[in-house]
PDB file of C-alpha atoms in Angstrom:
ATOM      1  CA  UNK A  18       0.000   0.000   0.000  1.00 88.00           C
ATOM      2  CA  UNK A  19       1.029   3.571  -0.698  1.00 96.00           C
ATOM      3  CA  UNK A  20      -0.276   6.851   0.670  1.00 98.00           C
ATOM      4  CA  UNK A  21      -1.432   9.964  -1.150  1.00 98.00           C
ATOM      5  CA  UNK A  22      -3.384  13.146  -0.525  1.00 98.00           C
ATOM      6  CA  UNK A  23      -6.899  13.471  -1.887  1.00 98.00           C
ATOM      7  CA  UNK A  24      -9.592  16.130  -1.740  1.00 97.00           C
ATOM      8  CA  UNK A  25     -12.713  14.384  -0.499  1.00 97.00           C
ATOM      9  CA  UNK A  26     -14.958  17.365  -1.327  1.00 97.00           C
ATOM     10  CA  UNK A  27     -14.794  20.862  -2.801  1.00 97.00           C
ATOM     11  CA  UNK A  28     -13.802  23.553  -0.341  1.00 97.00           C
ATOM     12  CA  UNK A  29     -10.797  24.730   1.672  1.00 97.00           C
ATOM     13  CA  UNK A  30      -7.793  22.825   3.072  1.00 98.00           C
ATOM     14  CA  UNK A  31     -10.106  21.037   5.523  1.00 98.00           C
ATOM     15  CA  UNK A  32     -11.173  18.711   2.654  1.00 98.00           C
ATOM     16  CA  UNK A  33      -7.630  17.331   2.241  1.00 98.00           C
ATOM     17  CA  UNK A  34      -6.879  13.876   3.636  1.00 98.00           C
ATOM     18  CA  UNK A  35      -3.868  11.561   3.590  1.00 98.00           C
ATOM     19  CA  UNK A  36      -5.149   8.087   2.733  1.00 97.00           C
ATOM     20  CA  UNK A  37      -3.788   4.704   1.762  1.00 97.00           C
ATOM     21  CA  UNK A  38      -4.351   3.437  -1.760  1.00 95.00           C
ATOM     22  CA  UNK A  39      -3.480   0.479  -3.922  1.00 95.00           C
ATOM     23  CA  UNK A  40      -0.832   1.858  -6.214  1.00 95.00           C
ATOM     24  CA  UNK A  41      -1.018   0.142  -9.599  1.00 95.00           C
ATOM     25  CA  UNK A  42       1.995  -1.281 -11.400  1.00 97.00           C
ATOM     26  CA  UNK A  43       3.203   0.968 -14.225  1.00 98.00           C
ATOM     27  CA  UNK A  44       1.722   0.093 -17.596  1.00 98.00           C
ATOM     28  CA  UNK A  45       3.247   0.552 -21.032  1.00 98.00           C
ATOM     29  CA  UNK A  46       4.963   3.910 -21.268  1.00 98.00           C
ATOM     30  CA  UNK A  47       4.662   4.540 -17.511  1.00 98.00           C
ATOM     31  CA  UNK A  48       6.990   4.556 -14.515  1.00 98.00           C
ATOM     32  CA  UNK A  49       6.543   4.360 -10.765  1.00 98.00           C
ATOM     33  CA  UNK A  50       8.331   7.086  -8.790  1.00 98.00           C
ATOM     34  CA  UNK A  51       9.193   7.081  -5.092  1.00 98.00           C
ATOM     35  CA  UNK A  52       8.601  10.716  -4.149  1.00 98.00           C
ATOM     36  CA  UNK A  53      11.309  12.568  -2.237  1.00 98.00           C
ATOM     37  CA  UNK A  54       9.606  15.980  -2.456  1.00 98.00           C
ATOM     38  CA  UNK A  55       6.408  17.376  -3.991  1.00 98.00           C
ATOM     39  CA  UNK A  56       5.767  21.047  -4.688  1.00 98.00           C
ATOM     40  CA  UNK A  57       2.608  22.924  -3.687  1.00 97.00           C
ATOM     41  CA  UNK A  58       1.113  25.170  -6.370  1.00 95.00           C
ATOM     42  CA  UNK A  59      -1.845  27.574  -6.399  1.00 91.00           C
ATOM     43  CA  UNK A  60      -3.414  25.453  -9.145  1.00 91.00           C
ATOM     44  CA  UNK A  61      -3.785  22.628  -6.618  1.00 95.00           C
ATOM     45  CA  UNK A  62      -5.945  24.784  -4.367  1.00 94.00           C
ATOM     46  CA  UNK A  63      -7.924  26.102  -7.323  1.00 91.00           C
ATOM     47  CA  UNK A  64      -8.673  22.518  -8.309  1.00 93.00           C
ATOM     48  CA  UNK A  65     -10.163  21.371  -5.017  1.00 94.00           C
ATOM     49  CA  UNK A  66     -11.789  24.727  -4.267  1.00 93.00           C
ATOM     50  CA  UNK A  67     -14.009  24.236  -7.315  1.00 90.00           C
ATOM     51  CA  UNK A  68     -12.612  27.071  -9.433  1.00 84.00           C
ATOM     52  CA  UNK A  69     -11.828  24.577 -12.215  1.00 82.00           C
ATOM     53  CA  UNK A  70     -15.274  22.983 -11.907  1.00 84.00           C
ATOM     54  CA  UNK A  71     -17.157  21.175  -9.174  1.00 86.00           C
ATOM     55  CA  UNK A  72     -18.405  17.975 -10.762  1.00 89.00           C
ATOM     56  CA  UNK A  73     -18.796  15.684  -7.773  1.00 92.00           C
ATOM     57  CA  UNK A  74     -18.210  12.633  -9.950  1.00 90.00           C
ATOM     58  CA  UNK A  75     -14.544  13.746 -10.044  1.00 91.00           C
ATOM     59  CA  UNK A  76     -14.195  13.203  -6.276  1.00 95.00           C
ATOM     60  CA  UNK A  77     -11.982  12.179  -4.614  1.00 96.00           C
ATOM     61  CA  UNK A  78      -9.261  14.176  -6.402  1.00 96.00           C
ATOM     62  CA  UNK A  79      -5.641  13.022  -6.118  1.00 97.00           C
ATOM     63  CA  UNK A  80      -3.593  16.212  -5.820  1.00 97.00           C
ATOM     64  CA  UNK A  81      -0.167  17.402  -6.883  1.00 97.00           C
ATOM     65  CA  UNK A  82       1.316  18.326 -10.257  1.00 96.00           C
ATOM     66  CA  UNK A  83       5.088  18.145  -9.790  1.00 98.00           C
ATOM     67  CA  UNK A  84       7.542  16.141  -7.729  1.00 98.00           C
ATOM     68  CA  UNK A  85      11.090  14.856  -7.580  1.00 98.00           C
ATOM     69  CA  UNK A  86      11.996  11.277  -6.775  1.00 98.00           C
ATOM     70  CA  UNK A  87      13.526   7.952  -7.768  1.00 98.00           C
ATOM     71  CA  UNK A  88      12.150   5.547 -10.369  1.00 98.00           C
ATOM     72  CA  UNK A  89      11.249   2.213  -8.751  1.00 98.00           C
ATOM     73  CA  UNK A  90       9.592   0.367 -11.654  1.00 98.00           C
ATOM     74  CA  UNK A  91       9.102   0.872 -15.392  1.00 98.00           C
ATOM     75  CA  UNK A  92       6.559  -0.319 -17.907  1.00 98.00           C
ATOM     76  CA  UNK A  93       7.322  -1.441 -21.429  1.00 98.00           C
ATOM     77  CA  UNK A  94       8.676   1.294 -23.668  1.00 97.00           C
ATOM     78  CA  UNK A  95       9.086   3.806 -20.847  1.00 98.00           C
ATOM     79  CA  UNK A  96      10.839   6.678 -22.608  1.00 98.00           C
ATOM     80  CA  UNK A  97      11.147  10.290 -21.519  1.00 97.00           C
ATOM     81  CA  UNK A  98      12.293  13.438 -23.324  1.00 96.00           C
ATOM     82  CA  UNK A  99      15.926  12.428 -22.809  1.00 96.00           C
ATOM     83  CA  UNK A 100      15.551   8.768 -23.688  1.00 97.00           C
ATOM     84  CA  UNK A 101      14.676   5.483 -21.932  1.00 98.00           C
ATOM     85  CA  UNK A 102      13.860   5.688 -18.228  1.00 98.00           C
ATOM     86  CA  UNK A 103      15.360   3.059 -15.906  1.00 98.00           C
ATOM     87  CA  UNK A 104      14.901   1.873 -12.336  1.00 98.00           C
ATOM     88  CA  UNK A 105      17.071   3.993 -10.050  1.00 98.00           C
ATOM     89  CA  UNK A 106      16.926   7.132 -12.174  1.00 98.00           C
ATOM     90  CA  UNK A 107      16.535  10.377 -10.237  1.00 98.00           C
ATOM     91  CA  UNK A 108      13.825  12.362 -11.978  1.00 98.00           C
ATOM     92  CA  UNK A 109      11.549  15.379 -11.878  1.00 98.00           C
ATOM     93  CA  UNK A 110       7.941  14.738 -12.833  1.00 98.00           C
ATOM     94  CA  UNK A 111       5.700  17.344 -14.495  1.00 95.00           C
ATOM     95  CA  UNK A 112       2.868  17.410 -15.450  1.00 91.00           C
ATOM     96  CA  UNK A 113       2.166  14.467 -13.194  1.00 91.00           C
ATOM     97  CA  UNK A 114      -1.160  14.367 -11.399  1.00 94.00           C
ATOM     98  CA  UNK A 115      -1.268  12.745  -7.967  1.00 97.00           C
ATOM     99  CA  UNK A 116       2.215  13.870  -6.923  1.00 98.00           C
ATOM    100  CA  UNK A 117       1.255  14.407  -3.255  1.00 98.00           C
ATOM    101  CA  UNK A 118       2.196  10.816  -2.462  1.00 98.00           C
ATOM    102  CA  UNK A 119       4.948   8.609  -1.158  1.00 98.00           C
ATOM    103  CA  UNK A 120       4.955   6.788  -4.508  1.00 98.00           C
ATOM    104  CA  UNK A 121       2.877   7.170  -7.655  1.00 98.00           C
ATOM    105  CA  UNK A 122       2.687   6.177 -11.311  1.00 98.00           C
ATOM    106  CA  UNK A 123       3.230   8.705 -14.099  1.00 98.00           C
ATOM    107  CA  UNK A 124       3.751   8.684 -17.867  1.00 98.00           C
ATOM    108  CA  UNK A 125       7.455   8.353 -18.645  1.00 98.00           C
ATOM    109  CA  UNK A 126       7.079  11.349 -20.958  1.00 97.00           C
ATOM    110  CA  UNK A 127       6.322  13.441 -17.850  1.00 98.00           C
ATOM    111  CA  UNK A 128       9.770  12.729 -16.366  1.00 98.00           C
ATOM    112  CA  UNK A 129      13.109  14.399 -16.985  1.00 98.00           C
ATOM    113  CA  UNK A 130      16.440  13.710 -15.260  1.00 98.00           C
ATOM    114  CA  UNK A 131      16.901  15.662 -12.020  1.00 98.00           C
ATOM    115  CA  UNK A 132      19.719  18.214 -12.275  1.00 98.00           C
ATOM    116  CA  UNK A 133      22.532  17.222  -9.924  1.00 97.00           C
ATOM    117  CA  UNK A 134      22.887  20.876  -8.910  1.00 97.00           C
ATOM    118  CA  UNK A 135      19.447  20.868  -7.238  1.00 98.00           C
ATOM    119  CA  UNK A 136      18.448  19.172  -4.018  1.00 98.00           C
ATOM    120  CA  UNK A 137      15.212  17.217  -3.880  1.00 98.00           C
ATOM    121  CA  UNK A 138      13.198  20.111  -2.505  1.00 98.00           C
ATOM    122  CA  UNK A 139      14.402  22.600  -5.103  1.00 98.00           C
ATOM    123  CA  UNK A 140      14.064  20.092  -7.941  1.00 98.00           C
ATOM    124  CA  UNK A 141      10.430  19.399  -7.072  1.00 98.00           C
ATOM    125  CA  UNK A 142       9.594  23.070  -7.642  1.00 97.00           C
ATOM    126  CA  UNK A 143      11.556  23.769 -10.809  1.00 98.00           C
ATOM    127  CA  UNK A 144       9.124  23.043 -13.583  1.00 98.00           C
ATOM    128  CA  UNK A 145       5.608  24.384 -13.087  1.00 97.00           C
ATOM    129  CA  UNK A 146       6.792  27.847 -12.122  1.00 97.00           C
ATOM    130  CA  UNK A 147       9.629  27.608 -14.610  1.00 98.00           C
ATOM    131  CA  UNK A 148       7.568  26.745 -17.673  1.00 98.00           C
ATOM    132  CA  UNK A 149       5.037  29.447 -16.780  1.00 98.00           C
ATOM    133  CA  UNK A 150       7.850  31.999 -16.580  1.00 98.00           C
ATOM    134  CA  UNK A 151       9.308  30.824 -19.891  1.00 98.00           C
ATOM    135  CA  UNK A 152       5.897  31.176 -21.541  1.00 98.00           C
ATOM    136  CA  UNK A 153       5.433  34.714 -20.218  1.00 98.00           C
ATOM    137  CA  UNK A 154       8.964  35.766 -21.173  1.00 98.00           C
ATOM    138  CA  UNK A 155       8.521  34.348 -24.678  1.00 98.00           C
ATOM    139  CA  UNK A 156       5.453  36.544 -25.195  1.00 98.00           C
ATOM    140  CA  UNK A 157       6.759  39.865 -23.870  1.00 98.00           C
ATOM    141  CA  UNK A 158      10.174  39.089 -25.416  1.00 98.00           C
ATOM    142  CA  UNK A 159      12.430  41.410 -23.379  1.00 98.00           C
ATOM    143  CA  UNK A 160      15.575  42.650 -25.078  1.00 95.00           C
ATOM    144  CA  UNK A 161      18.804  44.102 -23.762  1.00 97.00           C
ATOM    145  CA  UNK A 162      17.976  47.516 -22.299  1.00 96.00           C
ATOM    146  CA  UNK A 163      14.220  46.981 -21.963  1.00 98.00           C
ATOM    147  CA  UNK A 164      12.478  47.748 -18.690  1.00 98.00           C
ATOM    148  CA  UNK A 165      10.114  44.986 -17.557  1.00 98.00           C
ATOM    149  CA  UNK A 166       7.599  45.198 -14.711  1.00 98.00           C
ATOM    150  CA  UNK A 167       6.885  41.843 -13.011  1.00 98.00           C
ATOM    151  CA  UNK A 168       3.987  41.677 -10.568  1.00 98.00           C
ATOM    152  CA  UNK A 169       4.543  39.262  -7.646  1.00 96.00           C
ATOM    153  CA  UNK A 170       8.226  38.881  -8.330  1.00 97.00           C
ATOM    154  CA  UNK A 171       9.083  36.912  -5.169  1.00 95.00           C
ATOM    155  CA  UNK A 172       6.853  33.905  -5.871  1.00 94.00           C
ATOM    156  CA  UNK A 173       8.075  30.819  -7.675  1.00 94.00           C
ATOM    157  CA  UNK A 174       6.982  32.007 -11.135  1.00 97.00           C
ATOM    158  CA  UNK A 175       8.084  35.562 -10.421  1.00 97.00           C
ATOM    159  CA  UNK A 176      11.561  34.595  -9.236  1.00 97.00           C
ATOM    160  CA  UNK A 177      12.069  32.508 -12.369  1.00 98.00           C
ATOM    161  CA  UNK A 178      10.762  35.294 -14.611  1.00 98.00           C
ATOM    162  CA  UNK A 179      13.059  37.832 -12.935  1.00 98.00           C
ATOM    163  CA  UNK A 180      16.074  35.615 -13.556  1.00 98.00           C
ATOM    164  CA  UNK A 181      15.129  34.891 -17.170  1.00 98.00           C
ATOM    165  CA  UNK A 182      14.485  38.562 -17.952  1.00 98.00           C
ATOM    166  CA  UNK A 183      17.700  39.833 -16.360  1.00 98.00           C
ATOM    167  CA  UNK A 184      19.642  37.134 -18.228  1.00 97.00           C
ATOM    168  CA  UNK A 185      18.437  38.794 -21.434  1.00 98.00           C
ATOM    169  CA  UNK A 186      19.816  42.128 -20.273  1.00 98.00           C
ATOM    170  CA  UNK A 187      16.508  43.645 -19.232  1.00 98.00           C
ATOM    171  CA  UNK A 188      16.052  45.967 -16.300  1.00 98.00           C
ATOM    172  CA  UNK A 189      13.449  44.405 -13.999  1.00 98.00           C
ATOM    173  CA  UNK A 190      11.158  46.240 -11.583  1.00 98.00           C
ATOM    174  CA  UNK A 191       9.196  43.762  -9.476  1.00 98.00           C
ATOM    175  CA  UNK A 192       6.383  44.106  -6.957  1.00 97.00           C
ATOM    176  CA  UNK A 193       6.445  42.293  -3.623  1.00 95.00           C
ATOM    177  CA  UNK A 194       5.649  42.785   0.022  1.00 93.00           C
ATOM    178  CA  UNK A 195       8.265  44.752   1.969  1.00 94.00           C
ATOM    179  CA  UNK A 196       9.679  41.612   3.584  1.00 93.00           C
ATOM    180  CA  UNK A 197      10.706  40.319   0.146  1.00 95.00           C
ATOM    181  CA  UNK A 198      12.388  43.463  -1.186  1.00 97.00           C
ATOM    182  CA  UNK A 199      15.907  42.424  -0.201  1.00 97.00           C
ATOM    183  CA  UNK A 200      15.289  39.041  -1.829  1.00 97.00           C
ATOM    184  CA  UNK A 201      14.396  40.766  -5.106  1.00 97.00           C
ATOM    185  CA  UNK A 202      17.519  42.894  -4.904  1.00 98.00           C
ATOM    186  CA  UNK A 203      19.555  39.698  -4.607  1.00 97.00           C
ATOM    187  CA  UNK A 204      17.999  38.650  -7.927  1.00 97.00           C
ATOM    188  CA  UNK A 205      19.080  41.993  -9.440  1.00 97.00           C
ATOM    189  CA  UNK A 206      15.524  43.330  -9.599  1.00 98.00           C
ATOM    190  CA  UNK A 207      14.383  46.699  -8.271  1.00 98.00           C
ATOM    191  CA  UNK A 208      11.582  46.152  -5.737  1.00 98.00           C
ATOM    192  CA  UNK A 209       8.455  48.241  -5.458  1.00 98.00           C
ATOM    193  CA  UNK A 210       5.487  47.924  -3.127  1.00 96.00           C
ATOM    194  CA  UNK A 211       2.241  46.769  -4.695  1.00 91.00           C
ATOM    195  CA  UNK A 212      -1.186  48.323  -4.105  1.00 90.00           C
ATOM    196  CA  UNK A 213      -2.800  51.710  -4.861  1.00 93.00           C
ATOM    197  CA  UNK A 214      -0.433  54.234  -6.422  1.00 95.00           C
ATOM    198  CA  UNK A 215       1.697  51.511  -8.036  1.00 97.00           C
ATOM    199  CA  UNK A 216       1.914  53.199 -11.443  1.00 97.00           C
ATOM    200  CA  UNK A 217       3.228  56.390  -9.866  1.00 97.00           C
ATOM    201  CA  UNK A 218       5.833  54.503  -7.847  1.00 98.00           C
ATOM    202  CA  UNK A 219       7.037  52.701 -10.957  1.00 98.00           C
ATOM    203  CA  UNK A 220       7.208  55.963 -12.924  1.00 97.00           C
ATOM    204  CA  UNK A 221       9.482  57.367 -10.213  1.00 97.00           C
ATOM    205  CA  UNK A 222      11.842  54.438 -10.773  1.00 97.00           C
ATOM    206  CA  UNK A 223      11.504  54.435 -14.567  1.00 97.00           C
ATOM    207  CA  UNK A 224      10.656  57.922 -15.823  1.00 96.00           C
ATOM    208  CA  UNK A 225      11.563  56.846 -19.366  1.00 92.00           C
ATOM    209  CA  UNK A 226       8.799  54.261 -19.334  1.00 92.00           C
ATOM    210  CA  UNK A 227       8.161  50.523 -19.122  1.00 98.00           C
ATOM    211  CA  UNK A 228       8.448  48.317 -22.197  1.00 98.00           C
ATOM    212  CA  UNK A 229       6.658  45.177 -20.965  1.00 98.00           C
ATOM    213  CA  UNK A 230       4.791  43.775 -17.976  1.00 98.00           C
ATOM    214  CA  UNK A 231       4.111  40.297 -16.624  1.00 98.00           C
ATOM    215  CA  UNK A 232       1.156  40.022 -14.235  1.00 98.00           C
ATOM    216  CA  UNK A 233       1.387  37.021 -11.926  1.00 96.00           C
ATOM    217  CA  UNK A 234      -0.945  38.514  -9.303  1.00 93.00           C
ATOM    218  CA  UNK A 235      -4.188  39.338 -11.037  1.00 92.00           C
ATOM    219  CA  UNK A 236      -5.687  42.164  -8.989  1.00 93.00           C
ATOM    220  CA  UNK A 237      -6.957  45.409 -10.490  1.00 95.00           C
ATOM    221  CA  UNK A 238      -4.070  47.479  -9.112  1.00 95.00           C
ATOM    222  CA  UNK A 239      -1.580  45.335 -11.013  1.00 96.00           C
ATOM    223  CA  UNK A 240      -3.584  45.351 -14.240  1.00 97.00           C
ATOM    224  CA  UNK A 241      -4.377  49.062 -14.078  1.00 97.00           C
ATOM    225  CA  UNK A 242      -0.736  49.937 -13.501  1.00 97.00           C
ATOM    226  CA  UNK A 243       0.378  47.732 -16.388  1.00 98.00           C
ATOM    227  CA  UNK A 244      -2.170  49.261 -18.758  1.00 98.00           C
ATOM    228  CA  UNK A 245      -1.074  52.748 -17.738  1.00 97.00           C
ATOM    229  CA  UNK A 246       2.624  52.019 -18.156  1.00 97.00           C
ATOM    230  CA  UNK A 247       2.925  49.685 -21.165  1.00 98.00           C
ATOM    231  CA  UNK A 248       2.070  51.208 -24.537  1.00 96.00           C
ATOM    232  CA  UNK A 249       2.108  47.968 -26.572  1.00 97.00           C
ATOM    233  CA  UNK A 250      -0.583  45.676 -25.141  1.00 97.00           C
ATOM    234  CA  UNK A 251       0.909  42.650 -26.894  1.00 97.00           C
ATOM    235  CA  UNK A 252       3.783  43.032 -24.403  1.00 98.00           C
ATOM    236  CA  UNK A 253       1.523  42.878 -21.362  1.00 98.00           C
ATOM    237  CA  UNK A 254       0.571  39.362 -20.220  1.00 98.00           C
ATOM    238  CA  UNK A 255      -1.302  37.877 -17.282  1.00 98.00           C
ATOM    239  CA  UNK A 256      -1.596  34.391 -15.826  1.00 96.00           C
ATOM    240  CA  UNK A 257      -4.400  35.392 -13.459  1.00 94.00           C
ATOM    241  CA  UNK A 258      -6.586  38.325 -14.604  1.00 96.00           C
ATOM    242  CA  UNK A 259      -8.404  36.457 -17.358  1.00 95.00           C
ATOM    243  CA  UNK A 260     -11.512  38.644 -17.369  1.00 95.00           C
ATOM    244  CA  UNK A 261      -9.483  41.851 -17.586  1.00 97.00           C
ATOM    245  CA  UNK A 262      -7.390  40.388 -20.408  1.00 97.00           C
ATOM    246  CA  UNK A 263     -10.510  39.670 -22.468  1.00 96.00           C
ATOM    247  CA  UNK A 264     -11.992  43.087 -21.748  1.00 97.00           C
ATOM    248  CA  UNK A 265      -8.816  45.103 -22.327  1.00 96.00           C
ATOM    249  CA  UNK A 266      -7.318  43.107 -25.206  1.00 97.00           C
ATOM    250  CA  UNK A 267      -4.024  41.776 -23.884  1.00 98.00           C
ATOM    251  CA  UNK A 268      -2.743  38.172 -23.769  1.00 98.00           C
ATOM    252  CA  UNK A 269      -3.660  35.729 -21.002  1.00 98.00           C
ATOM    253  CA  UNK A 270      -1.622  32.570 -20.482  1.00 98.00           C
ATOM    254  CA  UNK A 271      -2.311  29.259 -18.765  1.00 94.00           C
ATOM    255  CA  UNK A 272      -5.455  27.327 -17.998  1.00 88.00           C
ATOM    256  CA  UNK A 273      -8.000  30.108 -17.566  1.00 88.00           C
ATOM    257  CA  UNK A 274     -10.897  30.899 -19.900  1.00 89.00           C
ATOM    258  CA  UNK A 275      -9.656  32.244 -23.211  1.00 93.00           C
ATOM    259  CA  UNK A 276      -6.014  31.862 -22.215  1.00 96.00           C
ATOM    260  CA  UNK A 277      -3.236  30.412 -24.350  1.00 97.00           C
ATOM    261  CA  UNK A 278      -2.111  27.182 -22.638  1.00 97.00           C
ATOM    262  CA  UNK A 279       1.188  27.154 -24.535  1.00 97.00           C
ATOM    263  CA  UNK A 280       1.234  23.377 -24.263  1.00 96.00           C
ATOM    264  CA  UNK A 281       4.036  22.587 -26.671  1.00 96.00           C
ATOM    265  CA  UNK A 282       6.164  25.563 -25.661  1.00 97.00           C
ATOM    266  CA  UNK A 283       5.905  24.654 -21.981  1.00 97.00           C
ATOM    267  CA  UNK A 284       6.618  21.001 -22.692  1.00 96.00           C
ATOM    268  CA  UNK A 285       9.746  21.870 -24.664  1.00 96.00           C
ATOM    269  CA  UNK A 286      10.917  24.275 -21.936  1.00 98.00           C
ATOM    270  CA  UNK A 287      11.391  21.522 -19.351  1.00 98.00           C
ATOM    271  CA  UNK A 288      14.781  20.385 -20.612  1.00 98.00           C
ATOM    272  CA  UNK A 289      16.006  23.953 -21.095  1.00 97.00           C
ATOM    273  CA  UNK A 290      15.081  24.775 -17.497  1.00 98.00           C
ATOM    274  CA  UNK A 291      16.888  21.686 -16.225  1.00 98.00           C
ATOM    275  CA  UNK A 292      20.000  22.692 -18.184  1.00 98.00           C
ATOM    276  CA  UNK A 293      19.871  26.236 -16.781  1.00 98.00           C
ATOM    277  CA  UNK A 294      19.543  24.881 -13.242  1.00 98.00           C
ATOM    278  CA  UNK A 295      22.395  22.424 -13.780  1.00 98.00           C
ATOM    279  CA  UNK A 296      24.671  25.208 -14.982  1.00 97.00           C
ATOM    280  CA  UNK A 297      23.763  27.452 -12.041  1.00 96.00           C
ATOM    281  CA  UNK A 298      22.054  30.033 -14.260  1.00 97.00           C
ATOM    282  CA  UNK A 299      18.622  29.476 -12.688  1.00 98.00           C
ATOM    283  CA  UNK A 300      17.940  29.116  -8.965  1.00 97.00           C
ATOM    284  CA  UNK A 301      14.873  27.608  -7.293  1.00 98.00           C
ATOM    285  CA  UNK A 302      13.939  28.949  -3.887  1.00 97.00           C
ATOM    286  CA  UNK A 303      12.083  27.047  -1.169  1.00 97.00           C
ATOM    287  CA  UNK A 304       9.988  29.062   1.261  1.00 95.00           C
ATOM    288  CA  UNK A 305       8.847  26.316   3.646  1.00 97.00           C
ATOM    289  CA  UNK A 306       8.707  22.523   3.882  1.00 98.00           C
ATOM    290  CA  UNK A 307       6.007  20.415   5.546  1.00 98.00           C
ATOM    291  CA  UNK A 308       5.596  16.697   6.126  1.00 98.00           C
ATOM    292  CA  UNK A 309       3.046  15.224   3.743  1.00 98.00           C
ATOM    293  CA  UNK A 310       0.850  14.573   6.783  1.00 97.00           C
ATOM    294  CA  UNK A 311       0.639  18.352   7.340  1.00 98.00           C
ATOM    295  CA  UNK A 312      -0.700  19.110   3.877  1.00 98.00           C
ATOM    296  CA  UNK A 313      -3.535  21.224   5.297  1.00 98.00           C
ATOM    297  CA  UNK A 314      -1.067  23.528   7.032  1.00 98.00           C
ATOM    298  CA  UNK A 315       0.986  23.767   3.837  1.00 98.00           C
ATOM    299  CA  UNK A 316      -2.066  24.891   1.894  1.00 98.00           C
ATOM    300  CA  UNK A 317      -3.088  27.382   4.551  1.00 97.00           C
ATOM    301  CA  UNK A 318       0.386  28.898   4.187  1.00 96.00           C
ATOM    302  CA  UNK A 319       0.087  28.925   0.400  1.00 95.00           C
ATOM    303  CA  UNK A 320      -3.359  30.541   0.411  1.00 94.00           C
ATOM    304  CA  UNK A 321      -2.213  33.220   2.871  1.00 91.00           C
ATOM    305  CA  UNK A 322       0.258  34.451   0.238  1.00 85.00           C
ATOM    306  CA  UNK A 323       3.513  36.447   0.431  1.00 84.00           C
ATOM    307  CA  UNK A 324       5.419  33.225  -0.220  1.00 89.00           C
ATOM    308  CA  UNK A 325       9.065  33.496  -1.256  1.00 92.00           C
ATOM    309  CA  UNK A 326       9.569  30.676  -3.745  1.00 92.00           C
ATOM    310  CA  UNK A 327       7.998  27.241  -3.259  1.00 97.00           C
ATOM    311  CA  UNK A 328       6.206  25.411  -0.491  1.00 97.00           C
ATOM    312  CA  UNK A 329       7.255  21.760  -0.544  1.00 98.00           C
ATOM    313  CA  UNK A 330       5.784  18.574   0.929  1.00 98.00           C
ATOM    314  CA  UNK A 331       8.095  15.803   2.164  1.00 98.00           C
ATOM    315  CA  UNK A 332       6.707  12.236   2.314  1.00 96.00           C
TER     316      UNK A 332
END
């Protein structure tokens, strides 16, 4: 028997339970992975809260989209993006549903080799935030000398986007709570407080203007500031404010209504992100770790916000 976390109903973290289950053997093209660390993502909460739909026939929902661990069994023809997968391989899994577990079965195509430069906790949080950042950066396409505004720059997606933008030579201004301003400076971004008056604060930092903006927060202050500051709306993207994007005519990315999922781009980005992490050109930051048995507390922390990097569950 294995254990995994399921949502037994739609609601808040109180619906999450750690239960035993009969883990199947991997079938053709699948592998079984012993989980060393599993990352918490806002999409997990959105799923069991009902924001992605509340069809009760979907219950219980096995949670978790990304993890890092060791392959314990392989099915016939188990091949990942970097070739055949073997027992004993250290891997990252994404997108891999049911990752809040001590062991689970995933398609081999959802596994890539774990970079040696990352520990288990960091590796578990590399890909979901990373591919989202790559997608956003590919749309706004910052060039050397551009000024880019990134909303919620201290989160896992934001920290990756800051690093990717500065690597292109862009100047990055990023919003965050005051406690995370020094962290942003360490990433070579210029921090600014979010909230009312944001556009004016950014103009003080960048009187010559802002070339592009990436909204990872989704509130009206962030969107209004971006619209006021960025002249070319094709260089303003959001992963959260889907309604505003439709109404105002700028791109939305991800799984929301009318958004571009960027499926193939994000899939291809996984190996590039692993290579960047291996070479030390991309860091993953862990805010807090929790035992898998304390998944409710982990989600309460995630929902409260102001997280610096990833929250990670340890089986």
